[in-house]
Coordinates of C-alpha atoms and ligand atoms in Angstrom, one line a residue:
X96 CA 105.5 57.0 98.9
X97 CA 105.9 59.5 101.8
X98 CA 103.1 60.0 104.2
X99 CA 102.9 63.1 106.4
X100 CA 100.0 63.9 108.8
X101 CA 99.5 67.5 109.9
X102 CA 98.0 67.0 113.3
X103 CA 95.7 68.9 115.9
X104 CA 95.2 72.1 113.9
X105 CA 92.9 74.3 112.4
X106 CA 92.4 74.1 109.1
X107 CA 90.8 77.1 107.5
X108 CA 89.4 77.2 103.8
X109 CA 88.1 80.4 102.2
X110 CA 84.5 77.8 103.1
X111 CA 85.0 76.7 106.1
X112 CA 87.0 76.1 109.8
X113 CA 87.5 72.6 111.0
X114 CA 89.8 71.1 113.7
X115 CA 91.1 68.4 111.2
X116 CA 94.2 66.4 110.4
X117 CA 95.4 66.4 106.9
X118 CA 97.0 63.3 105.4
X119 CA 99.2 64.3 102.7
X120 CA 100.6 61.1 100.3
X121 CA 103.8 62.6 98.3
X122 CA 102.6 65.9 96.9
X123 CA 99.2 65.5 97.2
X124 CA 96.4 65.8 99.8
X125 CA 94.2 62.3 100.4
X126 CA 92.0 63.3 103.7
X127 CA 90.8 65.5 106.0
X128 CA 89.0 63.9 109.1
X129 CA 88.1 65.4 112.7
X130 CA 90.7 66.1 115.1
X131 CA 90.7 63.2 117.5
X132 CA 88.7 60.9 115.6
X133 CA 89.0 56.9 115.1
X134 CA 89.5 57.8 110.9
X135 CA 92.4 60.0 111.7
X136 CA 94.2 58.4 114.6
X137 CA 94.3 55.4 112.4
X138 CA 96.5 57.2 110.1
X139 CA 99.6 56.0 110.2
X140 CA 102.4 58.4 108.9
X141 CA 106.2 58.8 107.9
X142 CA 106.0 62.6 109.2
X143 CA 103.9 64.3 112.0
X144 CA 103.3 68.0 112.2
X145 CA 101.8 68.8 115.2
X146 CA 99.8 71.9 114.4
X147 CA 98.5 72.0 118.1
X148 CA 97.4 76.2 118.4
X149 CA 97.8 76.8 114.9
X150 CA 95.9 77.2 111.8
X151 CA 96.4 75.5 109.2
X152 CA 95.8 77.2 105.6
X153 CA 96.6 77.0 102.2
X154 CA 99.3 78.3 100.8
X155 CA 99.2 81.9 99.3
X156 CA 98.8 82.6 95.6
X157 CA 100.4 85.9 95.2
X158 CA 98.9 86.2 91.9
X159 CA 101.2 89.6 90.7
X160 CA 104.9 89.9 91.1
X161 CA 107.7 91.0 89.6
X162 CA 111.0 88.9 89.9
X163 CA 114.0 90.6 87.7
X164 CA 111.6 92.8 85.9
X165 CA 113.4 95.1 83.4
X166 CA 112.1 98.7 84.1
X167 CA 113.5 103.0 84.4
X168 CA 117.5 101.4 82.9
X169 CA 117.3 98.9 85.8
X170 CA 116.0 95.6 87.2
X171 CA 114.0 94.8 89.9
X172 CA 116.3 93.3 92.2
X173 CA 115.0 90.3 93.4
X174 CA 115.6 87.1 90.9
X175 CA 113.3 84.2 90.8
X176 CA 115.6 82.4 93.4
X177 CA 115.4 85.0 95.6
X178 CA 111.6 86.1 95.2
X179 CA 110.3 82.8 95.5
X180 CA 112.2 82.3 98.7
X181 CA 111.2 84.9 100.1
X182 CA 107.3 84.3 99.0
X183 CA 108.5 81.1 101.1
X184 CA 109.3 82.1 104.0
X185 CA 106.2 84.6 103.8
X186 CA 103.3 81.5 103.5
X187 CA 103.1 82.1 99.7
X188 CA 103.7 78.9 97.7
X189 CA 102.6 79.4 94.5
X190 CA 103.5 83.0 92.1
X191 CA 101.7 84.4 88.8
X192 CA 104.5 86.8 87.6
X193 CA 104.4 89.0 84.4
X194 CA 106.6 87.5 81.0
X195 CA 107.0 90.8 79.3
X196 CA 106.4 91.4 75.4
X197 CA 108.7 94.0 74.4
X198 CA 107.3 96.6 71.6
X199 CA 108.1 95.2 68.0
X200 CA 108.5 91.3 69.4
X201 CA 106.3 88.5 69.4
X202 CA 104.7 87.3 73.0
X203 CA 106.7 84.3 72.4
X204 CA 110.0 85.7 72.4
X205 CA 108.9 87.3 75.5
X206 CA 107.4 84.1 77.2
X207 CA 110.4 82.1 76.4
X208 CA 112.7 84.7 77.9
X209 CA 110.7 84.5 81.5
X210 CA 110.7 80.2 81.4
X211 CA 114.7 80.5 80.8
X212 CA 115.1 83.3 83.7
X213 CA 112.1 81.1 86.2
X214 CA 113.2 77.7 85.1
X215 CA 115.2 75.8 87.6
X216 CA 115.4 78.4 89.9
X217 CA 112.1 78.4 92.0
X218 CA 111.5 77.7 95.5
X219 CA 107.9 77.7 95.0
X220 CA 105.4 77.6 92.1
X221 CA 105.4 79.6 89.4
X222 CA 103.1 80.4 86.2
X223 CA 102.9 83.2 84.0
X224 CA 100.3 86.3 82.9
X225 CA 101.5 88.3 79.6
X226 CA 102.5 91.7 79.4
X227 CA 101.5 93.1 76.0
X228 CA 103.3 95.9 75.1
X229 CA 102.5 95.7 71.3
X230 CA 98.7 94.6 70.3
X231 CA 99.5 93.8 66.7
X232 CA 97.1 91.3 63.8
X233 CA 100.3 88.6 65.1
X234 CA 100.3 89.5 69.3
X235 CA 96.2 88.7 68.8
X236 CA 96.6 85.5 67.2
X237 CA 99.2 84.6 69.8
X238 CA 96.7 85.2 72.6
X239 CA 94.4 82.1 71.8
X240 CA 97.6 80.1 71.4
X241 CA 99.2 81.3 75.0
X242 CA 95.7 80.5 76.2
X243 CA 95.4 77.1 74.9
X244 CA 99.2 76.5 77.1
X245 CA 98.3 77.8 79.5
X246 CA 99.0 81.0 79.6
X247 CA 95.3 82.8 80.3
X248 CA 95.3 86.4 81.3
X249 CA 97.4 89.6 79.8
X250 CA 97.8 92.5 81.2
X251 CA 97.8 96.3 79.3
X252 CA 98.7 99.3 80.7
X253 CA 96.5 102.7 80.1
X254 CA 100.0 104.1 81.5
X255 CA 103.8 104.2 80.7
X256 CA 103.4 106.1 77.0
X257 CA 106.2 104.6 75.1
X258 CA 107.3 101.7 77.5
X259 CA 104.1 99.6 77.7
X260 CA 101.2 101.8 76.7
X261 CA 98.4 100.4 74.7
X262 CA 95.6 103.2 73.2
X263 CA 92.1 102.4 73.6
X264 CA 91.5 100.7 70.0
X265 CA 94.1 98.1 71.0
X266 CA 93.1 97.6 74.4
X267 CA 89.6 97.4 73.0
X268 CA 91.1 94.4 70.2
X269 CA 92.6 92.8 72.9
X270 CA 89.6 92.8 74.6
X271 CA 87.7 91.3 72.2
X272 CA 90.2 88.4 71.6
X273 CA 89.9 87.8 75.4
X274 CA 86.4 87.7 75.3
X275 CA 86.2 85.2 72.3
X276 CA 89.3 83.0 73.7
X277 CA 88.9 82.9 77.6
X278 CA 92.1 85.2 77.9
X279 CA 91.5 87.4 81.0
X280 CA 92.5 91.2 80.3
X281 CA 94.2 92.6 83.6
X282 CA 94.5 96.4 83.6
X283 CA 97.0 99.1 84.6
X284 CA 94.3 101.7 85.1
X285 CA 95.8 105.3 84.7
X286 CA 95.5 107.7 82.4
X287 CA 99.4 108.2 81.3
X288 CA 98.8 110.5 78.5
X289 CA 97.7 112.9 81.0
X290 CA 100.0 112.0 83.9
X291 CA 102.9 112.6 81.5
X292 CA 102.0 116.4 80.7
X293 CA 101.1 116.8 84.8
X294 CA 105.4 115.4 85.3
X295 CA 106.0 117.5 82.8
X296 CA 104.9 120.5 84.2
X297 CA 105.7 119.3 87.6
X298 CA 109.6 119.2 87.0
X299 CA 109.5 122.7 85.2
X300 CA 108.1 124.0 88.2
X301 CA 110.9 122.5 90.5
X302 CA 108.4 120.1 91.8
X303 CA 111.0 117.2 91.8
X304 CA 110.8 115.3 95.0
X305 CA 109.2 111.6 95.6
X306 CA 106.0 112.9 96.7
X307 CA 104.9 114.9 93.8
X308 CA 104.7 110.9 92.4
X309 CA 101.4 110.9 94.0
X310 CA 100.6 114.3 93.1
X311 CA 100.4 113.9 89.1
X312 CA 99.3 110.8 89.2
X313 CA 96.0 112.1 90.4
X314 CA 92.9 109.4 92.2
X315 CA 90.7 111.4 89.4
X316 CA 93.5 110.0 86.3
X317 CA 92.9 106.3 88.0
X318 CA 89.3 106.3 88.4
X319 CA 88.5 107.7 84.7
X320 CA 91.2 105.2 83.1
X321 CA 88.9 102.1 85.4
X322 CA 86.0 103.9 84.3
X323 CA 87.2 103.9 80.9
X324 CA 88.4 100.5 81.1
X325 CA 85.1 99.4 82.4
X326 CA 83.5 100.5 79.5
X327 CA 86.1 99.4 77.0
X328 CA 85.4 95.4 78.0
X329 CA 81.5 96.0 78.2
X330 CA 81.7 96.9 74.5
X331 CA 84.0 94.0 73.9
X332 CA 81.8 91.8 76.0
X333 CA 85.1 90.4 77.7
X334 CA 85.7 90.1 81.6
X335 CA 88.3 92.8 83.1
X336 CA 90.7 92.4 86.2
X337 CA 91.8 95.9 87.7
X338 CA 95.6 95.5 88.9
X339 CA 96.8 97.4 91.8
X340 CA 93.4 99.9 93.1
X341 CA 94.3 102.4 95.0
X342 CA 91.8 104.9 94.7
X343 CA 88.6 105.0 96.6
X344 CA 86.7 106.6 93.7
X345 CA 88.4 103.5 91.4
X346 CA 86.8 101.5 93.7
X347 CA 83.2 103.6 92.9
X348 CA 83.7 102.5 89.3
X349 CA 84.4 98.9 90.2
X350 CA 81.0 98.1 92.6
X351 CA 79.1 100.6 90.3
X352 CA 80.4 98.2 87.4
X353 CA 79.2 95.0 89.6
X354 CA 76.1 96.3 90.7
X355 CA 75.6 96.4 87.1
X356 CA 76.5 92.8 87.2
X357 CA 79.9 93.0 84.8
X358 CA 82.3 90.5 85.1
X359 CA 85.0 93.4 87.1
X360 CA 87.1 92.5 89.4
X361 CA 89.3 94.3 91.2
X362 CA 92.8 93.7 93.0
X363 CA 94.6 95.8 96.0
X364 CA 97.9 95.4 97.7
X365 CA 99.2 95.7 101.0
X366 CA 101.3 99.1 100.5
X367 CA 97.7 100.9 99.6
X368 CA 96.1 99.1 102.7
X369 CA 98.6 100.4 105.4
X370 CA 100.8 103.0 104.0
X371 CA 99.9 106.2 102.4
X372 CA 101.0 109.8 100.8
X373 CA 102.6 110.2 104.5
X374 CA 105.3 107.8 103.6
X375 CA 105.8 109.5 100.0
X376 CA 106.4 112.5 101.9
X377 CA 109.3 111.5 104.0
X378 CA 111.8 113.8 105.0
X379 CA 114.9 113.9 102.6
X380 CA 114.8 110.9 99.3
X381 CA 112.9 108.5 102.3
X382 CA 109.8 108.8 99.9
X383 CA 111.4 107.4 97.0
X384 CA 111.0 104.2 99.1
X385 CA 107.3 104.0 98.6
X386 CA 107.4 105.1 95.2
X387 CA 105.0 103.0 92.7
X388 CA 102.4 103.0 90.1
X389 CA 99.3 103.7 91.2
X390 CA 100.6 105.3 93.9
X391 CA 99.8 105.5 97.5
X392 CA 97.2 107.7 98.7
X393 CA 96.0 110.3 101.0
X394 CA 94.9 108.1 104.6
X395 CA 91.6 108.3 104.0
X396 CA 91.7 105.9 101.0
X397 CA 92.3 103.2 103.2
X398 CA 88.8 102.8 104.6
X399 CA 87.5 102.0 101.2
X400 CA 89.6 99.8 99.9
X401 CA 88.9 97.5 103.1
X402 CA 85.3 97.9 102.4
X403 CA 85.8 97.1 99.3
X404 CA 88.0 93.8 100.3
X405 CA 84.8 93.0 102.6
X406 CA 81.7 93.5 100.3
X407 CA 83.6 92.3 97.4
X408 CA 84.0 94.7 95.4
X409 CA 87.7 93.7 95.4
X410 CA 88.2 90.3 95.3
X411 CA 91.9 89.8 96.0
X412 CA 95.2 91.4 97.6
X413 CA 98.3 90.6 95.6
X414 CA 101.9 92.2 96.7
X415 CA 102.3 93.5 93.1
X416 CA 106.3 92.7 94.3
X417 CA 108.5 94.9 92.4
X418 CA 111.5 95.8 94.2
X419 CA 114.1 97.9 93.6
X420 CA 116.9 98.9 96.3
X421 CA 117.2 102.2 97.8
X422 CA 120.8 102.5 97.2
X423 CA 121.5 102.6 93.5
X424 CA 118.3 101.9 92.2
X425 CA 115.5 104.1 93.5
X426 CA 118.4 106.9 93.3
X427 CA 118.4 107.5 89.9
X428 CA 115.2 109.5 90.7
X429 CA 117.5 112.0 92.7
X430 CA 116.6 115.7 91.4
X431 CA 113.8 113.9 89.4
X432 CA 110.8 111.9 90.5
X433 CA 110.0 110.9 87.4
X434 CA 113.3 108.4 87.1
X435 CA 112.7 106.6 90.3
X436 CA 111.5 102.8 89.4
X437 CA 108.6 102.3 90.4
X438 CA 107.8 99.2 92.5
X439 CA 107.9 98.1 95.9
X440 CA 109.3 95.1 97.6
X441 CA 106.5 92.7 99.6
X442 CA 105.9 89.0 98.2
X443 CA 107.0 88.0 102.0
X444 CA 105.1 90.3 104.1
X445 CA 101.3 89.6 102.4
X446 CA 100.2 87.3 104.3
X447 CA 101.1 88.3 107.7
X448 CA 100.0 91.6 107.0
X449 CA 96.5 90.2 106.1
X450 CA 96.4 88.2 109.6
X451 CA 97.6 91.8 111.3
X452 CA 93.6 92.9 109.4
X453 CA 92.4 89.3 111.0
X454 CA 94.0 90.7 114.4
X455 CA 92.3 94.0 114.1
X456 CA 89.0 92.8 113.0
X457 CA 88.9 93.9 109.9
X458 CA 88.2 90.9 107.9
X459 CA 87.2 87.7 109.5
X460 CA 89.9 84.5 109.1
X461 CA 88.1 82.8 106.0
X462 CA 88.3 86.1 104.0
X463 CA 91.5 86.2 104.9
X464 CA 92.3 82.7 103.1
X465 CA 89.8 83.8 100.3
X466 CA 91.7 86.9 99.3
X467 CA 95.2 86.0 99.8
X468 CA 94.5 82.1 98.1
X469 CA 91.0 80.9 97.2
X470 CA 90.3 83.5 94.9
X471 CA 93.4 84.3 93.3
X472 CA 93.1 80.5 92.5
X473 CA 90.1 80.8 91.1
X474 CA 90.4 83.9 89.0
X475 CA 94.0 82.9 87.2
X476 CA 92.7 79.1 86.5
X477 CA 94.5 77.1 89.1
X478 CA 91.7 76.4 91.4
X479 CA 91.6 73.8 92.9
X480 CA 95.1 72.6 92.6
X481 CA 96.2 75.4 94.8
X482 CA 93.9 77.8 97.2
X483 CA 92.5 74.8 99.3
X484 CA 92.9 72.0 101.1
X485 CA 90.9 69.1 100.0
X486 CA 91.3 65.7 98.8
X487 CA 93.1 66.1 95.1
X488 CA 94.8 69.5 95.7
X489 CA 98.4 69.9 96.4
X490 CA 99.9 70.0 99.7
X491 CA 100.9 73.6 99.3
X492 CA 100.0 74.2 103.1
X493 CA 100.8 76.5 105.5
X494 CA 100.8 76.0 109.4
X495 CA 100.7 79.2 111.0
X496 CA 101.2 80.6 114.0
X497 CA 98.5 83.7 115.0
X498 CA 100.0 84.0 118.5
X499 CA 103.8 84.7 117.2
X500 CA 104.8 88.3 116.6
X501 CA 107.3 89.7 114.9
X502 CA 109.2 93.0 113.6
X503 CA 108.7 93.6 109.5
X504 CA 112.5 94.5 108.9
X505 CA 115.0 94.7 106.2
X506 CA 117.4 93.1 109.0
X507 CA 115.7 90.0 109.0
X508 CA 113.7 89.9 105.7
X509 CA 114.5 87.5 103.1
X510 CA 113.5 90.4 100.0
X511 CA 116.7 90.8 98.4
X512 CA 116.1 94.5 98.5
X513 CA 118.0 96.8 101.2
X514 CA 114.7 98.1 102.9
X515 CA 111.2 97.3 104.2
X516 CA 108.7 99.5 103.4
X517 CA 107.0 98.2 106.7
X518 CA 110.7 99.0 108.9
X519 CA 109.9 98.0 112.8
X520 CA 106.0 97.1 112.1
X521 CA 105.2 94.5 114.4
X522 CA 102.5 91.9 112.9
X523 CA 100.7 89.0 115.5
X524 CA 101.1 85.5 113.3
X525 CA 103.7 84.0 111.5
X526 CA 104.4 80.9 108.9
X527 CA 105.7 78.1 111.5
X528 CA 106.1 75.2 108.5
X529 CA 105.7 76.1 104.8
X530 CA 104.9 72.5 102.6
X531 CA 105.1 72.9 98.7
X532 CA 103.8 70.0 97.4
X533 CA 104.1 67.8 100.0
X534 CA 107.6 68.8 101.0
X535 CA 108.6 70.8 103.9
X536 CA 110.3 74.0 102.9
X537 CA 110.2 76.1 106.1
X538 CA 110.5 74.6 109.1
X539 CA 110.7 76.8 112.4
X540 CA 113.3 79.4 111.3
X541 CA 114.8 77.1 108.7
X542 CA 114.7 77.0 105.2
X543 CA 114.8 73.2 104.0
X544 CA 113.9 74.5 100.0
X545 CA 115.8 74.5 96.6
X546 CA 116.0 76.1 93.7
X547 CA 114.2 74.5 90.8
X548 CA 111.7 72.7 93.8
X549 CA 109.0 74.8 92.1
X550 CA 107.6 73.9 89.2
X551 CA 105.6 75.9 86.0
X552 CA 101.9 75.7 86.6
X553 CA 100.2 75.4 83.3
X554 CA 96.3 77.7 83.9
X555 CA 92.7 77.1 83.0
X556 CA 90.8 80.0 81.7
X557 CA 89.4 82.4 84.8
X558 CA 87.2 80.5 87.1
X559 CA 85.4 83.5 89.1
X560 CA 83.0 84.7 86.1
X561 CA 79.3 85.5 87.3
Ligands
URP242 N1 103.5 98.9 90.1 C1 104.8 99.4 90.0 O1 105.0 100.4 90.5 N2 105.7 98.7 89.3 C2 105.5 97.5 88.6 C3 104.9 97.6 87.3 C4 103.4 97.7 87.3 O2 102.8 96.8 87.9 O3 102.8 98.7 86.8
ZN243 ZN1 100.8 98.1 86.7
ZN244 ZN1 102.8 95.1 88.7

């Protein structure tokens, strides 16, 4: 057995801040006790991290990414070996990525393809949501089997007609399977019927630069697809998870849905929280660099999605990591918006990006935790294995450093994608020493991790219903 003691920092929980040492026993944590105290100085220990100025946090649950996902006659360009590593470096130990159902295959086929790619590969923990593309009598009956392994939440897509598109009466079956099975429904919440005759008319007008992305995929085409949504799982009587809000009137629909008291909840990302229609607008292709679905908005949308992060009308802020590289990939969409892949790169940037909003006062250090961990945790099943620290859970522990700064750059970034949509940001706070379970996998500068360290995380049903 392997004892480690993290020593004089502190710890912060989505509940609560206490200067603690954690005793860790292999993968697992056994105690917390006061800083200083007779219980903790008794602790004898194999390792000793002095956390001495730091906090000490769990580890991020980046509960929507990407790795190697197929899309616009490409692939997203960072591989499970890669993604996770750079989740790593970032303070995220544990990722929910997306298995894919292609149209005319069963969810199985699909699952099975995303263990053989993750499998073996992962720096970090991994589980998996479902992508259903086709809701058929078979893709139901699969659902209550997923969710019985372990497998609890599927996400369909109000947008992408003919890639993963699902109409309203199979959104509304799935729904209702969901709600008998415990299978959490996440939704892409746009209305892609209409987006596709707004591109359609946009490129026959010339209109083919990156920025007219965000033009025909209107705020007004997101907040009636969550209104729709909304009202799609109310008559199912299911739960719904928004993905990726970006919209301050989605956001409306959301808390107008919670003051109702619905089971909504709602997820944002980083590139809605400090980029915007600015960046889409970049001189030359530049734009095609912030190009994703929903995508950014005019500056003024900012204010209430961080509202929204601190009244709770959005619950949690996942990277949605999709990326794709400038050269060669987002490319194709020269001449033609409407080919660039949509995505953008971030499952290492999250959560110092968050602790820049700690910095600036925009959410307090405990929400911080609770948005980026805690609650993604809680809502895909995994709580309270991973988004604390507490006797039981698994040392997946961060010990961070909010007094280090540093440049957001594809220079020094770990993405394997050839730019950073936050190029020459500079962020207060950094991951000093990354533990998954119990082993050290970042270590001031270094990487100490392997491939195939990180292990499948089986799922209970969501734990965050009201
Ligand atoms: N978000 C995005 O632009 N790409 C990934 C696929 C999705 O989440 O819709
Ligand atoms: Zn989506
Ligand atoms: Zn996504």
């Amino acid at each position: 057995m392997t004892r480690t003691v993290i020593r004089g920092g502190l710890v912060i929980t989505a509940a609560e801040e206490m200067a603690a040492d954690v005793l860790i026993e292999d993968e697992r944590v056994v105690a917390l006790a006061a800083g200083g105290s007779r219980t903790a100085e008794d602790w004898t220990a194999d390792r000793v991290i002095d956390a001495t100025g730091k906090y000490v946090i769990p580890g991020g649950v980046d509960a929507h990414t990407h790795m190697e996902l197929p899309f616009g006659g490409t692939a997203a360009s960072d591989t499970f070996e890669t993604g996770t590593r750079a989740a790593a470096w970032g303070g995220t130990t544990t990722i929910v990525d997306f298995a894919v159902q292609s149209v005319g295959r069963s969810l199985r086929e699909g699952l099975d393809a995303w263990h053989a790619k993750a499998e073996g590969n992962c720096a970090v923990d991994y589980a998996f949501h479902m992508i259903m593309s086709d809701v058929t009598e078979h893709s139901l009956k699969e659902m209550d089997l997923l969710v019985d392994e372990g497998v609890t939440s599927f996400k369909l897509f109000m947008a992408y007609p003919g890639v993963f598109y699902s109409d309203d009466g199979k959104i509304l079956r799935a729904m209702q399977q969901g709600g008998d099975n415990g299978g959490l429904v996440m939704m892409h919440a746009e209305n892609g019927i209409a987006i596709d005759v707004l591109v359609e008319q946009a490129l026959a007008s010339g209109r083919t630069d990156p920025r007219y992305h965000g033009e025909v995929r209107h705020e007004l085409l997101e907040a009636e697809a969550t209104h729709r949504a909304i009202r799609l799982a109310e008559v199912a009587g299911s739960p719904l998870y928004v993905v990726h809000v970006s919209a301050a009137s989605a956001v409306a629909e959301l808390a107008a849905a919670r003051d109702r008291g619905l089971n909504v909840f709602g997820e944002t990302c980083p590139q809605y929280l400090f980029l915007s229609t600015d960046n889409l607008a970049e001189p030359g292709f530049e734009g095609a660099k912030y190009v994703c679905s929903t995508p950014l908005r005019p500056q003024e949308h900012q204010a209430a999605l961080w509202r929204g992060l601190r009244t709770n009308d959005l619950q949690v802020v996942s990277t949605d990591h999709c990326p794709f590289c400038f050269s060669g990939q987002k490319e194709l969409g020269r001449g033609d918006f409407s080919k660039i892949p949509n995505g953008l790169p971030g499952v290492e940037n999250r959560m110092d990006l968050l602790h820049q909003a700690v910095v600036d006062g925009r959410i307090t250090r405990r929400r911080w935790v609770e948005i980026a961990s805690a609650t993604p945790a809680r809502m895909f099943g995994l709580y309270p294995r991973k988004g604390t620290i507490a006797p039981g859970a698994d040392a997946d522990i961060v010990v961070y450093d909010p007094n280090a700064t540093q440049t957001l750059s594809a220079a020094t970034h770990h993405m394997n994608v050839d730019y950073s949509a936050y190029e020459g940001l500079r962020v207060r706070g950094k991951a000093s020493t990354v533990l998954s379970r119990g082993t050290v996998i970042i270590d001031d500068d270094t990487y100490l991790g392997r491939p195939g360290h990180g292990r499948y995380q089986t799922r209970d049903t969501c734990q965050y219903l009201i």
